[in-house]
PDB file of C-alpha atoms and ligand atoms in Angstrom:
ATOM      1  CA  UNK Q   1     106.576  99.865  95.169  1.00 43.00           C
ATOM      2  CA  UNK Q   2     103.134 100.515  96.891  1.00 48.00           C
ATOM      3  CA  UNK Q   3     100.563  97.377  96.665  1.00 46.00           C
ATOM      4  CA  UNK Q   4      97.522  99.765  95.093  1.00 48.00           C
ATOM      5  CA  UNK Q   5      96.372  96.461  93.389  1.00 47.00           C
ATOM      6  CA  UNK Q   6      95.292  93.215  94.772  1.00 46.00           C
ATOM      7  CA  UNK Q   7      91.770  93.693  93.136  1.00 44.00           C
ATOM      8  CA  UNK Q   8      93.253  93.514  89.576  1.00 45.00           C
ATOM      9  CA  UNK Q   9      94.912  90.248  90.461  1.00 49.00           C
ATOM     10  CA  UNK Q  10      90.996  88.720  91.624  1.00 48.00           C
ATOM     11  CA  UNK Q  11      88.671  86.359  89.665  1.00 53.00           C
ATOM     12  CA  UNK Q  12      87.163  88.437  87.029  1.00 58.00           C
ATOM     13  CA  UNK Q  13      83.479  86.782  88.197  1.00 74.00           C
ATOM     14  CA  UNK Q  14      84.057  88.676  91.493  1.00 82.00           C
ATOM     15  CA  UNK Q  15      82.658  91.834  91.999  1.00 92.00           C
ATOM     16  CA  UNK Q  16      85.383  94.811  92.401  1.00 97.00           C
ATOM     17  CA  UNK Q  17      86.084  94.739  96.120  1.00 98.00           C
ATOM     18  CA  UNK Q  18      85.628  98.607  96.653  1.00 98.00           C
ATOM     19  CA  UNK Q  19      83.197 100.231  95.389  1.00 98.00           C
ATOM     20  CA  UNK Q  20      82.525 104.291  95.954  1.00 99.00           C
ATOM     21  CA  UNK Q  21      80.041 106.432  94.472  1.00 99.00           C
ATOM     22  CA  UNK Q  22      79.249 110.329  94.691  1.00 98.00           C
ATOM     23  CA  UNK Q  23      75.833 110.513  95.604  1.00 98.00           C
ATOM     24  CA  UNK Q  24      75.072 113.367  92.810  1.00 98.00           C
ATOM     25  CA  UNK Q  25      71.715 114.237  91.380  1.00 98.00           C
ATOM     26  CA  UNK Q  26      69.061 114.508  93.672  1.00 98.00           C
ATOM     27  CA  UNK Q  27      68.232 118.271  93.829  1.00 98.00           C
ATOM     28  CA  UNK Q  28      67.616 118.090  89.625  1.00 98.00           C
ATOM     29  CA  UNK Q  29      65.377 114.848  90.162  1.00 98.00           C
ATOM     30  CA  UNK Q  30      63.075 116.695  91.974  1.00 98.00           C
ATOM     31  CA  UNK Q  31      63.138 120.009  90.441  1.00 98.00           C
ATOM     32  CA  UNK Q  32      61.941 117.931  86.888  1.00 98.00           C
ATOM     33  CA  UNK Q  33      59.172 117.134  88.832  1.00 98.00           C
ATOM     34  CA  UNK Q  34      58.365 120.343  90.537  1.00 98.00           C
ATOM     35  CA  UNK Q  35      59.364 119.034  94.128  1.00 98.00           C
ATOM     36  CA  UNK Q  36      61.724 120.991  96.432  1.00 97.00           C
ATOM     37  CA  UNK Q  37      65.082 119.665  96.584  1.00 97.00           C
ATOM     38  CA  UNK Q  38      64.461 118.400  99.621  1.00 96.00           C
ATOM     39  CA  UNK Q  39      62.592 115.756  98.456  1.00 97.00           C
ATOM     40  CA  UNK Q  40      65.155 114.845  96.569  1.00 98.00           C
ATOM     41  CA  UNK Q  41      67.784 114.118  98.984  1.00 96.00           C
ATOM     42  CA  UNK Q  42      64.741 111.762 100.770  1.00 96.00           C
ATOM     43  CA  UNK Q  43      64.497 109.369  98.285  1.00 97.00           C
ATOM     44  CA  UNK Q  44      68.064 109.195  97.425  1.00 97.00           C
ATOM     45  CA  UNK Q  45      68.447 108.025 101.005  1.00 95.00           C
ATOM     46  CA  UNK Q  46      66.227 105.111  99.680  1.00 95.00           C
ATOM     47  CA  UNK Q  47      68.340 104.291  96.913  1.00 97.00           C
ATOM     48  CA  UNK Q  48      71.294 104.253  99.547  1.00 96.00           C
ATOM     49  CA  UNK Q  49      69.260 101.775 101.256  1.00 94.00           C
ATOM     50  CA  UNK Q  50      68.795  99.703  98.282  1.00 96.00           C
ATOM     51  CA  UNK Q  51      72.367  99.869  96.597  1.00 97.00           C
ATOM     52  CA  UNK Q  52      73.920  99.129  99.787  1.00 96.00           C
ATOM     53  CA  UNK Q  53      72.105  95.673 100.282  1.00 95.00           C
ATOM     54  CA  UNK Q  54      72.409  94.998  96.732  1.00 96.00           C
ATOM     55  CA  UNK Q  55      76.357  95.426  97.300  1.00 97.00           C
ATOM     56  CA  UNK Q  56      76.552  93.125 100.422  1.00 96.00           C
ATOM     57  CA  UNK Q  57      74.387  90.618  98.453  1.00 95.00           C
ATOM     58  CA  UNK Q  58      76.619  90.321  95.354  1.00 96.00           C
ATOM     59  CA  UNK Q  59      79.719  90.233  97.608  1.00 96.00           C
ATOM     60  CA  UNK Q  60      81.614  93.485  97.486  1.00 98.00           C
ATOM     61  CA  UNK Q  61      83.385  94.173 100.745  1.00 98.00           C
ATOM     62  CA  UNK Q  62      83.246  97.938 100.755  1.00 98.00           C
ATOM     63  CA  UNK Q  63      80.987 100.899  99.685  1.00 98.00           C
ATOM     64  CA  UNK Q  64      81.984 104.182 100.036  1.00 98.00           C
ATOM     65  CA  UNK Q  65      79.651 107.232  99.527  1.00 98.00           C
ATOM     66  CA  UNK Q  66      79.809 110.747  99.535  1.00 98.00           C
ATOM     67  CA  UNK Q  67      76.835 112.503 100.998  1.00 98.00           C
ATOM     68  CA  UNK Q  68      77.850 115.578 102.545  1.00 98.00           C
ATOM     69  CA  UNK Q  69      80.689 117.232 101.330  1.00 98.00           C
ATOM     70  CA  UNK Q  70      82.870 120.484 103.305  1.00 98.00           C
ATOM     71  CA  UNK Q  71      82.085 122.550 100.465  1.00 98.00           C
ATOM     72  CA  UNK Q  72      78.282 121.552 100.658  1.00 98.00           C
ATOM     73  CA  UNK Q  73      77.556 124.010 103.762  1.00 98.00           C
ATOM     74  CA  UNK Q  74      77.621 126.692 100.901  1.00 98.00           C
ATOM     75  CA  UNK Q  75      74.060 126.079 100.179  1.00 98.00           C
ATOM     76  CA  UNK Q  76      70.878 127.797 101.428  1.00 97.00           C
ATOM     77  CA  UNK Q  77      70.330 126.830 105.228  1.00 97.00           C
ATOM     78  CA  UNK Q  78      67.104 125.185 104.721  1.00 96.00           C
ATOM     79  CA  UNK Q  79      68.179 122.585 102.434  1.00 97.00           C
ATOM     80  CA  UNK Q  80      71.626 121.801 104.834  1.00 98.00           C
ATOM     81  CA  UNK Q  81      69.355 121.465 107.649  1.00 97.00           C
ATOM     82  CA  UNK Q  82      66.785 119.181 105.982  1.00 96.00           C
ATOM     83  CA  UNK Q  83      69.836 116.928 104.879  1.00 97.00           C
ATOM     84  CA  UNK Q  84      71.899 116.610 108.286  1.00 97.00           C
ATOM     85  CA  UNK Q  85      67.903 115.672 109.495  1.00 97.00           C
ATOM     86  CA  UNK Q  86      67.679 112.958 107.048  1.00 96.00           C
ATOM     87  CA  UNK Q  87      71.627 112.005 107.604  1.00 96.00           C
ATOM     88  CA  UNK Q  88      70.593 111.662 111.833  1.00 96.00           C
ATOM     89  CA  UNK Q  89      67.165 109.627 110.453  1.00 95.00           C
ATOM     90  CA  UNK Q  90      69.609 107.558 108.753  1.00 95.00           C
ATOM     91  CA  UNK Q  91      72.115 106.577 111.186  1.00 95.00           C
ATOM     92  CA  UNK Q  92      69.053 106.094 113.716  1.00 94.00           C
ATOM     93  CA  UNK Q  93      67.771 103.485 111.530  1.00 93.00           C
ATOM     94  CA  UNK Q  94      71.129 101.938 110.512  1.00 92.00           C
ATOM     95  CA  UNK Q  95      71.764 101.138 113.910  1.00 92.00           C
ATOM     96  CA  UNK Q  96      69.365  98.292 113.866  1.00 89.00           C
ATOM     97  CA  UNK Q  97      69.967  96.752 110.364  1.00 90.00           C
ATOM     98  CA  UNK Q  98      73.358  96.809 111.219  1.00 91.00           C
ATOM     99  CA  UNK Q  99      72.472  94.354 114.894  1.00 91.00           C
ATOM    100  CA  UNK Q 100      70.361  92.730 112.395  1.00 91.00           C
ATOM    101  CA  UNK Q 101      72.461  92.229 109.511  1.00 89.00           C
ATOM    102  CA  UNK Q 102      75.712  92.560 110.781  1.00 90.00           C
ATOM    103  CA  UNK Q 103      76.732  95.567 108.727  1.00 92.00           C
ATOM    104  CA  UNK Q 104      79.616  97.542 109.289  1.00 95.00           C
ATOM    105  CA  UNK Q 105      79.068 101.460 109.247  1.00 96.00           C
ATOM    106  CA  UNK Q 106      81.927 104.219 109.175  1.00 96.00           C
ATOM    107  CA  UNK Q 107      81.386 107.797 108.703  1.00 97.00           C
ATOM    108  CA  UNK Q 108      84.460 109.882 107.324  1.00 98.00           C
ATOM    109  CA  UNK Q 109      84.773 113.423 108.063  1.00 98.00           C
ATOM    110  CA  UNK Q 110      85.459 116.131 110.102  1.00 98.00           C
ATOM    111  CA  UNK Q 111      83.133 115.149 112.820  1.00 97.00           C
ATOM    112  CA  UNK Q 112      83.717 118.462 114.794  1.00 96.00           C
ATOM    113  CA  UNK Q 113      81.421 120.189 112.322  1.00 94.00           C
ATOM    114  CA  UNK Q 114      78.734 117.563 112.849  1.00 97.00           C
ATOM    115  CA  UNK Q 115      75.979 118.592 115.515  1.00 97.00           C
ATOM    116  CA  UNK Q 116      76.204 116.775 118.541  1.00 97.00           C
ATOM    117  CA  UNK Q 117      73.382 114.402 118.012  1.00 96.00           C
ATOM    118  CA  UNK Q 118      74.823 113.098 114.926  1.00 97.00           C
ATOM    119  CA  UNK Q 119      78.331 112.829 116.310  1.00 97.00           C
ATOM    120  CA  UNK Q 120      76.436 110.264 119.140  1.00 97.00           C
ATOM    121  CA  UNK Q 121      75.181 108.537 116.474  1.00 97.00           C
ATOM    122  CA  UNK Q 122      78.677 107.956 114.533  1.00 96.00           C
ATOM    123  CA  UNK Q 123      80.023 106.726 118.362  1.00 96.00           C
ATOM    124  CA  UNK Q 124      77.805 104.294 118.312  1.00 95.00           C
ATOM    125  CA  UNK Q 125      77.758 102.921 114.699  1.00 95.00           C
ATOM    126  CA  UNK Q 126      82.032 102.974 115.108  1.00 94.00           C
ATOM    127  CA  UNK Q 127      80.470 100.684 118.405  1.00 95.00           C
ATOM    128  CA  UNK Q 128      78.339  98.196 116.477  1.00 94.00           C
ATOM    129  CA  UNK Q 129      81.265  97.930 113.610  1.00 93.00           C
ATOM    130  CA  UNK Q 130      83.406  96.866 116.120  1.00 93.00           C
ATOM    131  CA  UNK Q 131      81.513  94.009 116.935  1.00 93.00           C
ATOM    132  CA  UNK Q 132      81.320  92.417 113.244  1.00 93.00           C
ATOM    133  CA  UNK Q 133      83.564  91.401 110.277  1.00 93.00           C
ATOM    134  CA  UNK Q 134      82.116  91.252 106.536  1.00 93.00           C
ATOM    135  CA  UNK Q 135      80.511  94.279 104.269  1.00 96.00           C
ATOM    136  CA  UNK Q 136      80.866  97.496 105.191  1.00 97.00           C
ATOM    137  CA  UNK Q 137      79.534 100.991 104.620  1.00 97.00           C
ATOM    138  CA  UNK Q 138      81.077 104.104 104.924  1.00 97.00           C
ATOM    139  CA  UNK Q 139      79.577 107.289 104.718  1.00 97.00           C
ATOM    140  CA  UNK Q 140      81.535 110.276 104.014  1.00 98.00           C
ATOM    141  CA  UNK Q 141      79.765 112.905 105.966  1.00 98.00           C
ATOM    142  CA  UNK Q 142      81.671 116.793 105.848  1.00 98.00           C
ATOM    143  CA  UNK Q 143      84.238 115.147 104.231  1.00 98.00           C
ATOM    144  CA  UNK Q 144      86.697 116.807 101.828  1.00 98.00           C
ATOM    145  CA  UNK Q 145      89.369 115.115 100.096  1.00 98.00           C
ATOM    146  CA  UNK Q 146      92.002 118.012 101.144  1.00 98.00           C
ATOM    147  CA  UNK Q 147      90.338 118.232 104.138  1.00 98.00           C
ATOM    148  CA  UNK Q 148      91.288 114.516 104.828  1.00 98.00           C
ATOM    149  CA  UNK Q 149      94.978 114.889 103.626  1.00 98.00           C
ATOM    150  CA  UNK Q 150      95.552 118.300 106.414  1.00 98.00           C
ATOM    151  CA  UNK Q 151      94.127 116.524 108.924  1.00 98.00           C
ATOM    152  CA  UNK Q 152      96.175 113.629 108.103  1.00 98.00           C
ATOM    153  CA  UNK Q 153      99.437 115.561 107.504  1.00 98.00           C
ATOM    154  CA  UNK Q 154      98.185 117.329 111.417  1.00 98.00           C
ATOM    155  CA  UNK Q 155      98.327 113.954 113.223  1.00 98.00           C
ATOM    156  CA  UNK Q 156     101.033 112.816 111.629  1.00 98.00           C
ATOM    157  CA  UNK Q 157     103.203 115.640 112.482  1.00 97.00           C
ATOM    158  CA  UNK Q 158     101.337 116.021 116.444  1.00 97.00           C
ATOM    159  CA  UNK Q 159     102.860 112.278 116.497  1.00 97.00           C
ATOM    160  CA  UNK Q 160     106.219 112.859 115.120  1.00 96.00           C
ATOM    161  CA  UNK Q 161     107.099 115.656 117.538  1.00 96.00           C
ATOM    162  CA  UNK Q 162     105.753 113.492 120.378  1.00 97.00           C
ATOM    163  CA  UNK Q 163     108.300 110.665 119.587  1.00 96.00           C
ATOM    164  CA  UNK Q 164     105.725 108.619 118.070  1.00 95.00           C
ATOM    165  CA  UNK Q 165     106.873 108.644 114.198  1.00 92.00           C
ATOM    166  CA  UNK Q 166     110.098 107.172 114.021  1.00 88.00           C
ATOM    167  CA  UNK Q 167     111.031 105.858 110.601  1.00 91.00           C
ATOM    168  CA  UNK Q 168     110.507 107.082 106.896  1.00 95.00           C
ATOM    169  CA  UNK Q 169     107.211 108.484 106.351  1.00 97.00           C
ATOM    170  CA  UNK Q 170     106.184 106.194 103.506  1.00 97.00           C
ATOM    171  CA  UNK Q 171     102.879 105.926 101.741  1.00 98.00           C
ATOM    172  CA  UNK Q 172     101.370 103.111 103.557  1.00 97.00           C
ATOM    173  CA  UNK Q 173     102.349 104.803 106.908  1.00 97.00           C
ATOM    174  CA  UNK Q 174     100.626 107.643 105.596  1.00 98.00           C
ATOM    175  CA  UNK Q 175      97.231 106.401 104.452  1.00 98.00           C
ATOM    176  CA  UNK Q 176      96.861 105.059 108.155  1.00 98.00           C
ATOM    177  CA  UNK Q 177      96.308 109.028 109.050  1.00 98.00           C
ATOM    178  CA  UNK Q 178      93.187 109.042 106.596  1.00 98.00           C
ATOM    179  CA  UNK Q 179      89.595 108.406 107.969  1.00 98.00           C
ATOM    180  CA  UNK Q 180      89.954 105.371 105.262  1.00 98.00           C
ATOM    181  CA  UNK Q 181      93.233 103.716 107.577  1.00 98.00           C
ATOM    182  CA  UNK Q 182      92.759 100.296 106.742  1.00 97.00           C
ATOM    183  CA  UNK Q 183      90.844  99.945 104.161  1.00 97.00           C
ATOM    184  CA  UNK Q 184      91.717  99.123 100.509  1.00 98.00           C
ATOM    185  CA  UNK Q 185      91.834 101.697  97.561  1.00 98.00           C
ATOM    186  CA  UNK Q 186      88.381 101.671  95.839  1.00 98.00           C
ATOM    187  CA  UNK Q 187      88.582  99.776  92.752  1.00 98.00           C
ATOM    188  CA  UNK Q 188      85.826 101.544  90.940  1.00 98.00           C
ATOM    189  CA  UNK Q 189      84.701 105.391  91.508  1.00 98.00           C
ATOM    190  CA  UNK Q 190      81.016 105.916  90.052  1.00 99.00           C
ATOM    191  CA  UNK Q 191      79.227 108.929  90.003  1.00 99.00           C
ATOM    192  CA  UNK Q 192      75.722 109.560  88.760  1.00 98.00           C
ATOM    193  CA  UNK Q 193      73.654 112.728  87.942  1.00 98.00           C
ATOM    194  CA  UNK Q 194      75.995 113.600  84.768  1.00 98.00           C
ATOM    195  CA  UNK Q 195      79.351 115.664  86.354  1.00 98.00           C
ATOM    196  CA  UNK Q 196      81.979 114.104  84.900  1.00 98.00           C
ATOM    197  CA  UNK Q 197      84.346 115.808  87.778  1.00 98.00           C
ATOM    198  CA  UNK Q 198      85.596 114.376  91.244  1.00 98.00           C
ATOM    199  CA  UNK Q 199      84.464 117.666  93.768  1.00 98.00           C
ATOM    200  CA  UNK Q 200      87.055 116.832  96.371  1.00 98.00           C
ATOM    201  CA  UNK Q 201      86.577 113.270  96.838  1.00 98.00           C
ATOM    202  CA  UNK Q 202      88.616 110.634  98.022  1.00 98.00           C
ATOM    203  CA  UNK Q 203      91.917 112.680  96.091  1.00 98.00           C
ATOM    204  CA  UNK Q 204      94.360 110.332  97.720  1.00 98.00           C
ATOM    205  CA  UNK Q 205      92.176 106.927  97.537  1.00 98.00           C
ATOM    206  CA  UNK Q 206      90.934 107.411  93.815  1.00 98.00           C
ATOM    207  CA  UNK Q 207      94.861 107.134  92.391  1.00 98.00           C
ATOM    208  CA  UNK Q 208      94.333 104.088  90.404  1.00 98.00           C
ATOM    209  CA  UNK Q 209      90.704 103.818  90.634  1.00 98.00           C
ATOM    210  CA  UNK Q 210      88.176 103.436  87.789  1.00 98.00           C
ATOM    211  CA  UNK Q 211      86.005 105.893  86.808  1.00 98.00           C
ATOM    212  CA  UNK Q 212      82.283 105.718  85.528  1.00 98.00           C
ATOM    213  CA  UNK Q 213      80.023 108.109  84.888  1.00 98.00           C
ATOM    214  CA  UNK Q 214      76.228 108.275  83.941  1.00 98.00           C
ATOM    215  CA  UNK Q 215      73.458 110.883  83.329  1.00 98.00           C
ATOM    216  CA  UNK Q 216      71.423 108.705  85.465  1.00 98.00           C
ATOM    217  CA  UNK Q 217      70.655 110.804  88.531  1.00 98.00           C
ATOM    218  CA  UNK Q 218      71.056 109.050  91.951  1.00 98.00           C
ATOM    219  CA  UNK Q 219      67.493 108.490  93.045  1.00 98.00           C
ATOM    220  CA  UNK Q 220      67.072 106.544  89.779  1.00 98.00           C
ATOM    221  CA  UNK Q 221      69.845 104.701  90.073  1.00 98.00           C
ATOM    222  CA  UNK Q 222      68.987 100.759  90.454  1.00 98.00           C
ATOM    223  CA  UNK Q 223      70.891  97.671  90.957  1.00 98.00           C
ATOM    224  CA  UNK Q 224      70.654  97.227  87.465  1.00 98.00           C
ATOM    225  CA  UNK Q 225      72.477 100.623  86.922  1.00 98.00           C
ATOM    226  CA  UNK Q 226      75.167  99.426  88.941  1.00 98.00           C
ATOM    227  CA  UNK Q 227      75.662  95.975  87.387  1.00 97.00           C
ATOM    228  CA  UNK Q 228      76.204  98.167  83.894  1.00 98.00           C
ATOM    229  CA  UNK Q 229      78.889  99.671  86.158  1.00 98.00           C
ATOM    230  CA  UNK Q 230      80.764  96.704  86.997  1.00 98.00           C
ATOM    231  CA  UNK Q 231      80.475  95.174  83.642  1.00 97.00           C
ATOM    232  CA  UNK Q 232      82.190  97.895  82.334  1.00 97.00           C
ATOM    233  CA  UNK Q 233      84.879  98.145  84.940  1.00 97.00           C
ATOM    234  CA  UNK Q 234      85.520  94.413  84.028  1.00 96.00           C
ATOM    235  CA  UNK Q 235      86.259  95.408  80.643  1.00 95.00           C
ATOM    236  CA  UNK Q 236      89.194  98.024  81.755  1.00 96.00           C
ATOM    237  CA  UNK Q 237      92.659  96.734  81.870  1.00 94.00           C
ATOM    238  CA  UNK Q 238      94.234  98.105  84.923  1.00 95.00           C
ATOM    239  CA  UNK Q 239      97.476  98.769  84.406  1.00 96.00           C
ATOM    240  CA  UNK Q 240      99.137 100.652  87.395  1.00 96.00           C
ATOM    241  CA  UNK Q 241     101.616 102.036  85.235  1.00 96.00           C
ATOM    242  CA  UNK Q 242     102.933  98.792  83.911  1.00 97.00           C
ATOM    243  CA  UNK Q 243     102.487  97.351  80.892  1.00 93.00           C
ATOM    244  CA  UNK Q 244     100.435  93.995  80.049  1.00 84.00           C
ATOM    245  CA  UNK Q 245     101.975  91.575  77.955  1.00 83.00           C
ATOM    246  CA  UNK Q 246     105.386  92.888  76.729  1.00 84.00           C
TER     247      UNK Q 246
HETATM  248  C1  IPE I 301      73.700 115.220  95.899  1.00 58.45           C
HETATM  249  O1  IPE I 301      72.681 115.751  95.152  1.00 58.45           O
HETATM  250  C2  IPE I 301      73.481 115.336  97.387  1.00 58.45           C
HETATM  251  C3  IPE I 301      74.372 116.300  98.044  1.00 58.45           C
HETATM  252  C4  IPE I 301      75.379 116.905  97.498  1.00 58.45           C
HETATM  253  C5  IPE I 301      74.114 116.579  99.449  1.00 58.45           C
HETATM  254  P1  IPE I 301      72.645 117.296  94.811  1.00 58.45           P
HETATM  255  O2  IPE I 301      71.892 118.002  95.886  1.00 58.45           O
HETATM  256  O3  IPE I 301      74.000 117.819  94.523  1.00 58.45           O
HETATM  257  O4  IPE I 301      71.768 117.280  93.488  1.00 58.45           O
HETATM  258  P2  IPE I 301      72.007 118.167  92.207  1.00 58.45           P
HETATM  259  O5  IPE I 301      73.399 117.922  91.741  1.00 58.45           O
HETATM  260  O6  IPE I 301      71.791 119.588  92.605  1.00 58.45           O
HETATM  261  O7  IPE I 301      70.976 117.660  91.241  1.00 58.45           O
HETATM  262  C1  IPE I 302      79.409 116.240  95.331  1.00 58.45           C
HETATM  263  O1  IPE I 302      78.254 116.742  94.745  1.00 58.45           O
HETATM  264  C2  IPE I 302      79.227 116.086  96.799  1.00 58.45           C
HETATM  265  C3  IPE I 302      78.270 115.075  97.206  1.00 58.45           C
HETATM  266  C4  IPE I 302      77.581 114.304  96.412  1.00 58.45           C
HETATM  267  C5  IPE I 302      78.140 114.923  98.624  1.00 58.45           C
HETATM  268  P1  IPE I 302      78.037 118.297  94.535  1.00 58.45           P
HETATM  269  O2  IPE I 302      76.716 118.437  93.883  1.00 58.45           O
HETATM  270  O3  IPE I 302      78.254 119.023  95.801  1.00 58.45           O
HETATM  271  O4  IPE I 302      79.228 118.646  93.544  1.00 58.45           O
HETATM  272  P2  IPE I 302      79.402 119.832  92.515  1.00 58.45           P
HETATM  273  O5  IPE I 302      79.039 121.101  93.225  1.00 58.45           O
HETATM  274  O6  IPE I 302      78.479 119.566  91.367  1.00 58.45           O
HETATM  275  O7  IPE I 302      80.841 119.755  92.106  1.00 58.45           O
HETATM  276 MG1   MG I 303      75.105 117.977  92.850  1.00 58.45          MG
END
């Protein structure tokens, strides 16, 4: 049987190990106050900021956002252009909290859609995360959920008619084909800004996960939002199928 649950075995006091959160909300918070969207995605980038060292403070190993998704290039040119800007302003400024703090930052996607610039940028954040062990980030960055299973399925057949998949493809072997190889199953899936839908994220990783939602839209979103989150989460009984207490 797969191992989708180590988390539910932890200390309740603990945080939930994985945490990932759609990043949804930020073109409405600035149309309510008469700002282009633009503006929006800006200060949501702040919030990232802020979430993410309120995550590694309280001790959770993993956050996992979605910022850019494949079906996002659909929108006017403007506001896809302002947003990879603010994604390469970013990863620029990562770079040194990450020497500094010792952060850990991956970006999952199809980087072969990503300009070049920002695809120098991911080479050397995959450089820095090398170096260190402890929290980290990843940013999911033209990233599809479908996407991510083709391209998957793609290596994983390129390997098996090179010699190079011998055995039963199983789904452990499998996950090690997604741009999450390695990492655990997120334990809790939030998404702000009031969808109460997944839009193509993390399809194979979210099996068992959690789910919250609030009206809260991202830039809003504080610490304190995301304690409300895990409080909650605490209070589900994760099951996996089984049953608790024949
Ligand atoms: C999320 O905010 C950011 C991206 C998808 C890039 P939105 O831009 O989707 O904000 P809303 O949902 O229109 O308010
Ligand atoms: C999901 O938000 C994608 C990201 C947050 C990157 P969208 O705003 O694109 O999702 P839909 O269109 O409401 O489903
Ligand atoms: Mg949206």
């Amino acid at each position: 049987m797969p191992n989708n649950n180590p988390a539910g075995e932890r200390d309740l006091a603990r945080p939930p190990r994985h945490i990932a959160i759609i990043l949804d909300g930020n073109g409405r918070w600035a149309k309510k106050r008469g700002l282009p969207r633009t503006a929006g995605h800006a200060v949501g980038a702040e919030t990232f900021r802020r979430i993410a060292t309120y995550c590694k403070n309280i001790g959770v190993e993993y956050l996992t956002v979605y910022a850019f998704s494949t079906e996002n290039w659909r929108r006017p040119e403007g506001e896809v252009s302002t947003i990879m800007k603010l994604l390469g302003k970013y990863l620029h400024e990562a770079i040194d909290t990450m020497e500094r703090d010792h952060i850990r930052m991956k970006v999952f996607g199809d980087l072969e859609g990503l300009s070049p610039e920002l695809r120098a940028l991911v080479q050397k954040t995959d450089e820095i995360s090398r170096r260190y062990e402890g929290f980290q980030a990843n940013i999911c960055l033209n990233y599809g959920g479908r996407d991510e299973i083709l391209h998957a399925a793609r290596r994983y057949a390129e390997d098996y008619a090179a010699g190079k998949a011998e055995g039963e493809l199983t789904e452990e072997r499998f996950s090690g084909y997604l741009y999450s190889a390695g990492i655990p199953d997120p334990d809790l899936l939030i998404r702000p800004g009031g969808e109460v839908r997944i839009s193509n994220f993390l399809l194979w990783q979210c099996a068992y996960a959690e789910f919250y939602f609030t009206d809260v839209l991202w830039p809003d979103f504080t610490p304190e939002e995301l304690d409300k989150a895990i409080a909650v989460f605490r209070s589900r009984d994760r099951r996996y199928g089984g049953v608790k207490n024949p």
